[in-house]
Amino acid sequence: ITGHQGANITHGENFLLAPITPEKTAPKVLLEDAYVFNDMVKPIIQSKCISCHNSQKAKGNLIMETEALLLKGGKNGKLWDLNEAEFGLMLHRLHLPEDAKKHMPPKGKPQLSEEELQVIYYWVKGGADFKKKVMDLPEQDTLRILAASIFNTIETDDYSFAAADEKIIKSLNNNYRVVYPLAQESPALGVDFYGVQFYQPKQLEELLKVKEQVVTLNLNKMPVKDEELKTIAQFTNLRKLNLSFSGITGKTIGELLKLKELKHLSLSGTTVKLSDVSQLNSLKKLTHLDLWNTNVKDEEIKTLLAANKTLIIETGYKGDTDIIKLNAPMLENESFVIDTPVHLQLKHFVHGVVVRYTLDGTEPDSLHSPVYDKNVMLTKNVLVKTKAFKPGWISSDILETYFYAAKIKGDTVINILPADSAFRGNGSRTIIDLVKGETTNFGNGKWVGYHGKKMESIIGFNTSQTVSSVTLSTLIDIGSYIMPPVSIQVWGAGKDGKYRKLNSLSPAQPTAVSPAYLKGFEMTFAPVTVKAIKIIAVPVAKLPAWHPGKGDKGWIFIDEVFIN
């Protein structure tokens, strides 16, 4: 974060233009096999980040080659933090204007597309899980919706072969073998076997009538023998093969090398060894291999992965002795503005978690803080802090969220001094429209900005109102020259039209650059009946010596004035 962005704001450049990126290449995995990190996030890192953050060239001491190194971060700390206003450094840098010195990727390098930015954002927001499959996400999850537009499914994959005769397909169906089209108008077929006691090798051989069209073959828990792999190898368009808990020993596994289109192979519960599955490295399209409960040892899995860096191997969870840190609770409230009482809506996906909360600014603990339930009501300005606990797990980080009460709404706004011409929001009513702004885009019409001159605005009421507090909701983005006001005053006028000072505040000023965050400054006073409220906020006249833009004028940005 540097003074360059502040200069962009000052000079009114269009720093909010979206990044321009080259056309993306289609992923090779199918939707049902895709992992969020490995198949959605990792390709973005490899194409847009790794050239500057690798073991040979580690800008900012940041290497992004492995999961462990991503978690380690660089000289400026962790890459993501759900407690930060922008979820941490990485997202902040990605959303800086492209001309900013600290924008990532640097200007001139391929930029992230809007879709790629969303993938990174929602992955981090969801807890930055390295192991979650796309299909394990809820159907309405934003990442899953994005994935549906990125990946083909096995039903919608591109198939060049002709459809099989419908009469042949019908003749192959019985009570223990089901042959079915994967999708309407698709030539691809799936086959499932049932009834272990009724399985015969001849049933596989009969499928050779449609060997070109069979794309998925499910032989899970069937007594398939090594010799029958020779038959299976004739299904040359096979994408997905499930041999889990079958009679396969690995002796003839080389037959499967004829399946050049194979993407997902399940061998869990068989007696295959490292020497058997190592042969599969020559299957260039194989992306997923299920090997849990086999004779392949954990250290041998590492050997396989080293030989094939694009392969994902599922071995099942064996971390009984690991102590895992919980993700923070998720906030499901759609708005942070309370114009009528609302329920606090929190969620956690780990079974058995206890979520505790506080409303008094203290940190939640596992003994004294109240346990969250759906009956918690929010009625006033409040800082909500929540934390997840579970025996045998490390408690989560704290999720902090400020809710703003808005019980009295102004009817008119007069800006005695206008906002900067580049940042006037959606007009004078921007500060009373009950729409909160974000830290990531202060040029989106939700904010008004003042540079080197004070804000002085009058909020009027059609009928007299009894008021006891006013909150100025602001953005603090130090690297962009946006600082807290040095002073705030609230004045009230009754029916006589004369203004009297109700309260004033001198906010504490930052002492170092930090990620952008939202801050409300509340001023309370004895209840008073007014027809109008005047609010005055004064920006920093000169940025301090430690600031990259030292000596320049500061900005203040306001999205709302809340009156109660």
mmCIF file with all atom_site columns, C-alpha atoms in Angstrom, residues 11 58 89 114 119 153 203 284 341 379 390 434 508:
data_model
loop_
_atom_site.group_PDB
_atom_site.id
_atom_site.type_symbol
_atom_site.label_atom_id
_atom_site.label_alt_id
_atom_site.label_comp_id
_atom_site.label_asym_id
_atom_site.label_entity_id
_atom_site.label_seq_id
_atom_site.pdbx_PDB_ins_code
_atom_site.Cartn_x
_atom_site.Cartn_y
_atom_site.Cartn_z
_atom_site.occupancy
_atom_site.B_iso_or_equiv
_atom_site.pdbx_formal_charge
_atom_site.auth_seq_id
_atom_site.auth_comp_id
_atom_site.auth_asym_id
_atom_site.auth_atom_id
_atom_site.pdbx_PDB_model_num
ATOM 1  C CA . HIS A 1 11  ? -5.882  13.413  -9.462  1.00 0.00 ? 11  HIS A CA 1
ATOM 2  C CA . ALA A 1 58  ? 10.503  -14.785 -3.666  1.00 0.00 ? 58  ALA A CA 1
ATOM 3  C CA . LEU A 1 89  ? -3.328  -8.842  2.735   1.00 0.00 ? 89  LEU A CA 1
ATOM 4  C CA . GLU A 1 114 ? -13.393 -10.854 -12.324 1.00 0.00 ? 114 GLU A CA 1
ATOM 5  C CA . VAL A 1 119 ? -12.843 -17.575 -6.782  1.00 0.00 ? 119 VAL A CA 1
ATOM 6  C CA . THR A 1 153 ? -19.480 -32.557 -15.917 1.00 0.00 ? 153 THR A CA 1
ATOM 7  C CA . GLN A 1 203 ? -21.796 -59.539 -17.714 1.00 0.00 ? 203 GLN A CA 1
ATOM 8  C CA . LYS A 1 284 ? -1.878  -38.402 -18.813 1.00 0.00 ? 284 LYS A CA 1
ATOM 9  C CA . PRO A 1 341 ? -34.768 -5.440  15.621  1.00 0.00 ? 341 PRO A CA 1
ATOM 10 C CA . THR A 1 379 ? -31.542 -3.640  18.619  1.00 0.00 ? 379 THR A CA 1
ATOM 11 C CA . LYS A 1 390 ? -15.112 -27.869 20.412  1.00 0.00 ? 390 LYS A CA 1
ATOM 12 C CA . LEU A 1 434 ? -29.012 2.922   4.810   1.00 0.00 ? 434 LEU A CA 1
ATOM 13 C CA . ALA A 1 508 ? -7.434  8.543   17.704  1.00 0.00 ? 508 ALA A CA 1
#
